[in-house]
XYZ file of C-alpha atoms in Angstrom:
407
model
C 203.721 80.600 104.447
C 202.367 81.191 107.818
C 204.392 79.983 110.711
C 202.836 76.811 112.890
C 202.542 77.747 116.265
C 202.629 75.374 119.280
C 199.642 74.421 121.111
C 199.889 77.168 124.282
C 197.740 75.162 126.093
C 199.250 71.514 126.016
C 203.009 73.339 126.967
C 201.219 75.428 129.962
C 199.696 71.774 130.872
C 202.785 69.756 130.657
C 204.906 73.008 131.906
C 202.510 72.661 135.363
C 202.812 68.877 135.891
C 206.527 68.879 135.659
C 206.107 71.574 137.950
C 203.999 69.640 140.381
C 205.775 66.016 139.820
C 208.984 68.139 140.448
C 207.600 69.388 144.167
C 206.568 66.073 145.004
C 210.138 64.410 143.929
C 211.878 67.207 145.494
C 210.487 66.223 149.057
C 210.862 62.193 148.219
C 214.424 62.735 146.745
C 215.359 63.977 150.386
C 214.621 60.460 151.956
C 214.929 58.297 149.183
C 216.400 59.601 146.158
C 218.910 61.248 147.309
C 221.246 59.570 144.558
C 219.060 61.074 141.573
C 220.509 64.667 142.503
C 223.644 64.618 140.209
C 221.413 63.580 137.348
C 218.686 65.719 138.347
C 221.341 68.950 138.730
C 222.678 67.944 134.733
C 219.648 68.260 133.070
C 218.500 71.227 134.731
C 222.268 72.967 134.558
C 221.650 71.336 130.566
C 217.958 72.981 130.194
C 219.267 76.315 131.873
C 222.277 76.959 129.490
C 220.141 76.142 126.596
C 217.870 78.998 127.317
C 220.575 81.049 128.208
C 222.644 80.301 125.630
C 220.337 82.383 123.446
C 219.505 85.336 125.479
C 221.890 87.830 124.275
C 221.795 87.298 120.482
C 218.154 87.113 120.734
C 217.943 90.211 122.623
C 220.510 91.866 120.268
C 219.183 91.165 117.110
C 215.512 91.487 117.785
C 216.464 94.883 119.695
C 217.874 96.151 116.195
C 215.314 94.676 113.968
C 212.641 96.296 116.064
C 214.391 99.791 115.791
C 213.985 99.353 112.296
C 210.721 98.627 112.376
C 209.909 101.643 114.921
C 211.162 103.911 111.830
C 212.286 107.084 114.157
C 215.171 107.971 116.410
C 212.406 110.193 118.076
C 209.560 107.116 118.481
C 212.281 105.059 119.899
C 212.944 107.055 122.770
C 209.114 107.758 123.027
C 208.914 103.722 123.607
C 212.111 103.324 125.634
C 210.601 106.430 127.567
C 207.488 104.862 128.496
C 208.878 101.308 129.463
C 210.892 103.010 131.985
C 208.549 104.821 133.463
C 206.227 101.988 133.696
C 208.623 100.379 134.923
C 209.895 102.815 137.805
C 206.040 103.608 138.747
C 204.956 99.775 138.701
C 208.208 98.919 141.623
C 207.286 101.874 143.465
C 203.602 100.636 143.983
C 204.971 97.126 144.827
C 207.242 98.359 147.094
C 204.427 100.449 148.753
C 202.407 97.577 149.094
C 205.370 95.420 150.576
C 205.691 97.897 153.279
C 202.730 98.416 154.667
C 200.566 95.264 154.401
C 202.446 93.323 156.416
C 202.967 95.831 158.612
C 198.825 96.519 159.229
C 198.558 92.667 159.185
C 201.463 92.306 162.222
C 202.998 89.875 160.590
C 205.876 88.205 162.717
C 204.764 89.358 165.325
C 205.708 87.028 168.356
C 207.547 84.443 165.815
C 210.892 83.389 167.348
C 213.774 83.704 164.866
C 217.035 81.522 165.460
C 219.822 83.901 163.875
C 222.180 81.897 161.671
C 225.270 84.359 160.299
C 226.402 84.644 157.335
C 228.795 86.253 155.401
C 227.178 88.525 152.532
C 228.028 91.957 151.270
C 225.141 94.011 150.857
C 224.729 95.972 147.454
C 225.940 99.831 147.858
C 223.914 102.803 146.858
C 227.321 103.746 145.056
C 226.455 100.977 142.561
C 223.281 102.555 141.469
C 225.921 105.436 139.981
C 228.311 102.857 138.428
C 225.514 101.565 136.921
C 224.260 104.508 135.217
C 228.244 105.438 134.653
C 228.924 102.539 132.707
C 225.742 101.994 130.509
C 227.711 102.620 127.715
C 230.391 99.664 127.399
C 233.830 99.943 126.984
C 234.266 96.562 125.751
C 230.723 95.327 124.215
C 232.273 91.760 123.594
C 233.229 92.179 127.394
C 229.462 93.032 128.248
C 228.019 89.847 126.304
C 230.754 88.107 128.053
C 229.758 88.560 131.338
C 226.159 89.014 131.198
C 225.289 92.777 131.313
C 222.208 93.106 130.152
C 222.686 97.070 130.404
C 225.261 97.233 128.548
C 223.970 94.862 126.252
C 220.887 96.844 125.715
C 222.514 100.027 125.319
C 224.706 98.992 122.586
C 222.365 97.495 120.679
C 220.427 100.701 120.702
C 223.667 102.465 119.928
C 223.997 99.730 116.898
C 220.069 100.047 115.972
C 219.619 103.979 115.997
C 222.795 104.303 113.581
C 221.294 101.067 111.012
C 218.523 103.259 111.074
C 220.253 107.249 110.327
C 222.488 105.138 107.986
C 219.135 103.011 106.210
C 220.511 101.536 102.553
C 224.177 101.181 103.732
C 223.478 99.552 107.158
C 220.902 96.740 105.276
C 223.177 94.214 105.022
C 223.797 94.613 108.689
C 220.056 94.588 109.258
C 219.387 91.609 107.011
C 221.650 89.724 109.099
C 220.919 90.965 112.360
C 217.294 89.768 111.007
C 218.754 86.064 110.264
C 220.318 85.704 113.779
C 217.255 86.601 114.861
C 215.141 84.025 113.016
C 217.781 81.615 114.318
C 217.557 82.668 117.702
C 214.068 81.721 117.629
C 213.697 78.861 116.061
C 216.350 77.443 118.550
C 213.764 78.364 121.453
C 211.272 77.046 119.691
C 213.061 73.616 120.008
C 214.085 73.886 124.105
C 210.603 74.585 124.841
C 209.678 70.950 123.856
C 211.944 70.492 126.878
C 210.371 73.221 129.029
C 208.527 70.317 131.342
C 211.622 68.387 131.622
C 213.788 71.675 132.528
C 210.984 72.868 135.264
C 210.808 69.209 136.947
C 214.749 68.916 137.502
C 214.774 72.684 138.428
C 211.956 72.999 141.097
C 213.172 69.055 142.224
C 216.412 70.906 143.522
C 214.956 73.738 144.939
C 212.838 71.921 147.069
C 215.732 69.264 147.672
C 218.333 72.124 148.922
C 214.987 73.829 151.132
C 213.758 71.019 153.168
C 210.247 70.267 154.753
C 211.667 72.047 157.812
C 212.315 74.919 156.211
C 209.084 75.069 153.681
C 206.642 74.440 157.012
C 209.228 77.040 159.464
C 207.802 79.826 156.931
C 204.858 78.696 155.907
C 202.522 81.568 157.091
C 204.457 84.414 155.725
C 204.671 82.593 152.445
C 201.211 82.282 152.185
C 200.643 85.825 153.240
C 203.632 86.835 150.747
C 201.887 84.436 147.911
C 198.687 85.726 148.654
C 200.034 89.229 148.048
C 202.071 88.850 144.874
C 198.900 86.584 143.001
C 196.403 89.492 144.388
C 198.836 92.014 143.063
C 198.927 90.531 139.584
C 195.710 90.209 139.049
C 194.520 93.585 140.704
C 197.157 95.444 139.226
C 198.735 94.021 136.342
C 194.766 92.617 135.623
C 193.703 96.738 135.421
C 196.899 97.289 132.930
C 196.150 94.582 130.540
C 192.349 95.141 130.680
C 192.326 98.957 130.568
C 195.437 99.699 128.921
C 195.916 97.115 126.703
C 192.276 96.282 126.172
C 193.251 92.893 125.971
C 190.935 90.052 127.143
C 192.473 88.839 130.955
C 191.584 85.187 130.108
C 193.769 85.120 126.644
C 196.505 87.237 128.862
C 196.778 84.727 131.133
C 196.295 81.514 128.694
C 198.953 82.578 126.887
C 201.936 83.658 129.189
C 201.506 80.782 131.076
C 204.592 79.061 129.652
C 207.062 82.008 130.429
C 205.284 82.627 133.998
C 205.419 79.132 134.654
C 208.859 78.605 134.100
C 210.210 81.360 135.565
C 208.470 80.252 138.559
C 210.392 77.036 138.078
C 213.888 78.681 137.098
C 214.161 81.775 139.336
C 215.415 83.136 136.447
C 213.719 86.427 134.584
C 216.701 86.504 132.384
C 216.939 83.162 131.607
C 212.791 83.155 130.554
C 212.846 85.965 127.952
C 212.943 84.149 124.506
C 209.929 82.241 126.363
C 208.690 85.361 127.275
C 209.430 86.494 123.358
C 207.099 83.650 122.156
C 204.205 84.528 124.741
C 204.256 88.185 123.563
C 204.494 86.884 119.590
C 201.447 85.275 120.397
C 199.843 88.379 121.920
C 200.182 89.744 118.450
C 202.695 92.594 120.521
C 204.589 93.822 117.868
C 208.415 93.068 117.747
C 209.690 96.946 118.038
C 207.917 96.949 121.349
C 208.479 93.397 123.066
C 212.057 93.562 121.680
C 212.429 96.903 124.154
C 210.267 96.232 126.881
C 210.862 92.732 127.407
C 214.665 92.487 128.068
C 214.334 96.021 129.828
C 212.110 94.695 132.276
C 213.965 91.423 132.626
C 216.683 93.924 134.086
C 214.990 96.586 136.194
C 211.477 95.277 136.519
C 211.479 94.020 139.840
C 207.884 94.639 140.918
C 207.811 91.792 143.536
C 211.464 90.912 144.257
C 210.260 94.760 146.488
C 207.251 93.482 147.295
C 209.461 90.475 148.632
C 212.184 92.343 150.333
C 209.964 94.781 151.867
C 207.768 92.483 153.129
C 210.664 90.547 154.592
C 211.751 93.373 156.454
C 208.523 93.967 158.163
C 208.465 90.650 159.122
C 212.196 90.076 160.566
C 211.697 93.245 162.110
C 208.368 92.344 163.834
C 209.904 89.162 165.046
C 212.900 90.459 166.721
C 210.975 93.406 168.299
C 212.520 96.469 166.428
C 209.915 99.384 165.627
C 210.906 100.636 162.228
C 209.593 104.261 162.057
C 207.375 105.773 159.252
C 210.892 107.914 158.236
C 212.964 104.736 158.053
C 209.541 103.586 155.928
C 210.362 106.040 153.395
C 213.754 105.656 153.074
C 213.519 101.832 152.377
C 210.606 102.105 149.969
C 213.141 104.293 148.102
C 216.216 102.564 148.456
C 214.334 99.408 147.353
C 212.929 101.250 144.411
C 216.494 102.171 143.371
C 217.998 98.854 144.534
C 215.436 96.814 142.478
C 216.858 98.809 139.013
C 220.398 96.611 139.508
C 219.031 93.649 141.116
C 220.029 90.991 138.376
C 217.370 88.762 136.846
C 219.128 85.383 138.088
C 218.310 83.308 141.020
C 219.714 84.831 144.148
C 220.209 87.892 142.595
C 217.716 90.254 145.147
C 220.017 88.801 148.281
C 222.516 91.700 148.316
C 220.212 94.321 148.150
C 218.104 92.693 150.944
C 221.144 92.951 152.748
C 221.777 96.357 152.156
C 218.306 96.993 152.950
C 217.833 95.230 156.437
C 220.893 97.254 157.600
C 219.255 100.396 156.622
C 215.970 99.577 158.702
C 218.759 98.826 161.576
C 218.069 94.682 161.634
C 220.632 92.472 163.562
C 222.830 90.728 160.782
C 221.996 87.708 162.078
C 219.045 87.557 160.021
C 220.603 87.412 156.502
C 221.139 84.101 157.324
C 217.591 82.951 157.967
C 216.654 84.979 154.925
C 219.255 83.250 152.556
C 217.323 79.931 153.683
C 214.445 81.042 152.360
C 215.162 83.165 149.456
C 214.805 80.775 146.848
C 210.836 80.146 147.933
C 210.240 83.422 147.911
C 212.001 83.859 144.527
C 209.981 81.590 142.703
C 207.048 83.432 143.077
C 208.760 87.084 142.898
C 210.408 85.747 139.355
C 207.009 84.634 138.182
C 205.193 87.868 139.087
C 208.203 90.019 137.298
C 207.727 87.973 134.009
C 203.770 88.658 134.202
C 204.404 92.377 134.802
C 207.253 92.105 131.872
C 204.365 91.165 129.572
C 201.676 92.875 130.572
C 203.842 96.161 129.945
C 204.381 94.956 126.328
C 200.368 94.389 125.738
C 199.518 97.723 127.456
C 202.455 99.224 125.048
C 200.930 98.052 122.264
C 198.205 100.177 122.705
C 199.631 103.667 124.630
C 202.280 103.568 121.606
C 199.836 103.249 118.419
C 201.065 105.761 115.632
C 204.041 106.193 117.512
C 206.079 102.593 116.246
C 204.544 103.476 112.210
C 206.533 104.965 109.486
């Protein structure tokens, strides 16, 4: 029996007027609605843990059953290969980009910035090491636990690879892994019903927390920053779905809609991938490949939280009059490369590496603070343009790995 899908287009529609009803209450909840917030902060705490609630089994078990259905130790690290790499060569562009556009366009230039401390440890280049140190978990209930999405990933291609070498004797394992799976879905499919309630309460506190002051303080290099990441997605990820993936840009973009929309809403990559799951179902991507490439990317594929950071430290370092040297170029574009692979997919997440970052180009700490205030605007974006570039890796996948995913 074939599987009733929901109507993409009525969720992206009711997705993007919660979205827009959520930015106007935001701004009227900060003179007259102030009350609403505890209710508003429930359901969108209630809508979050929902989706995340599912993350990890989904990404477990669909991770496995796709192995299975990739056939080959060998293709599987032909696949894994190639999302990496598209991965690592996608930031580096962004991060390129981030650098020196604002840079050509002067942006900041004469803006006076009130510094506002505040107390943040930047990430440490050391952590890029521990990272790759601990990929395999000591303690895979411990990973799950706590949320690393690593280690998570890395076990469950530990778990996959042997199902596979082991085939008859593992297939109860599989057939289960397969049911939890199913499950996993089907739960999704249920909270996206919700997905236009979820965005509204979400986007309602953002904006509530921001302020007018702060939204119109930064409006120009949001709009230059905005400008950048939509121009980037559809120049760049547009060429990789079209040429790649020879899929159509119009059905690309009808049907991710959903997952970019609410991770524009959530600030939350991680938090958007069984959504991001059901977009990539309905690109017909097969599961072997979105099962890999989507939760991969939901961990290092931080296209424009680079574009973001480098652009922000252009900007700050425009406005207080520092000239950052073409060396001191380089070095950021590839610590932000590097920092970008263990920036976590949650909101907030890209704030330690800016500050590890901004002390690198030699900018006054008193910045961090002004950047904080902004962070989540420039998040929502950055998140939405991740998910895109999540997705459009798994349709160009689809075609670069044909032959390579059959038995």
């Amino acid at each position: 029996m074939k599987k009733k899908k929901m109507n993409t287009k009525h969720l992206t529609l009711a997705i993007f007027i919660g979205l827009l009803f959520g930015i106007i209450y935001g701004f009227l909840m900060q003179k007259w609605f102030a009350g609403t917030l505890p209710a508003i902060s429930l359901i969108s705490k209630l809508y979050m843990n929902a989706l995340c609630m599912m993350i990890y089994p989904l990404v477990f078990c669909s991770l496995i059953v796709g192995i299975q259905g990739i056939g080959s130790v060998s293709a599987t690290g032909k696949i894994g290969g190639q999302t990496i790499l598209y991965y690592i060569t996608t930031t580096l562009v962004a991060s390129l980009i981030g650098l020196f556009l604002p840079r050509a366009l002067g942006l900041g230039e004469g803006v006076a910035i009130q510094m506002v401390e505040a107390d943040v440890d930047a990430t440490k280049f050391t952590s890029i090491l521990d990272t790759v140190a601990n990929l395999i978990p000591g303690n895979p209930v411990a990973s799950f636990a706590d949320g690393d999405m690593l280690q998570v990933l890395v076990f469950a291609i530990i778990v996959g690879v042997t199902c596979l070498s082991l085939k008859e004797k593992a297939e109860p394992f599989v057939k289960l892994a397969e049911a939890i799976n199913e499950i996993s879905v089907k739960i999704i499919s249920v909270v996206m019903y919700f997905t236009p309630v979820g965005v509204f309460c979400s986007i309602s506190s953002v904006i509530y927390a921001n302020g007018r002051e702060t939204v119109a303080a930064i409006a120009a290099v949001l709009v230059a920053l905005y400008v950048t990441m939509i121009l980037y997605v559809l120049i760049f990820y547009g060429a990789i779905v079209k040429i790649l993936g020879k899929c159509s840009l119009k059905e690309f973009f009808t049907k991710v809609m959903p997952a970019a929309l609410n991770a524009f809403g959530t600030c939350s990559s991680s938090a958007t991938l069984p959504i991001s799951k059901r977009c990539a179902d309905d690109l017909e991507v097969p599961n072997e490949i979105s099962s890999l490439a989507l939760p991969l990317g939901a961990t290092i594929n931080m296209d424009a939280v680079s574009i973001v950071m480098s652009f922000m430290i252009v900007f700050f370092a425009n406005a207080c009059n520092i000239e950052v040297s073409f060396g001191t170029l380089v070095i950021v574009l590839l610590s932000n490369t590097l920092l970008s692979i263990g920036t976590p997919g949650v909101p907030g997440g890209a704030i330690a590496s800016f500050a590890a970052l901004s002390a690198i180009a030699g900018l006054p700490s008193g910045i961090m603070g002004v950047y904080i205030s902004v962070n989540t605007l420039c998040d929502m974006g950055a998140t939405c343009c991740n998910v895109l570039g999540d997705l459009a890796c798994s349709v160009a996948m689809k075609e670069t790995t044909k032959g390579v995913s059959e038995k």
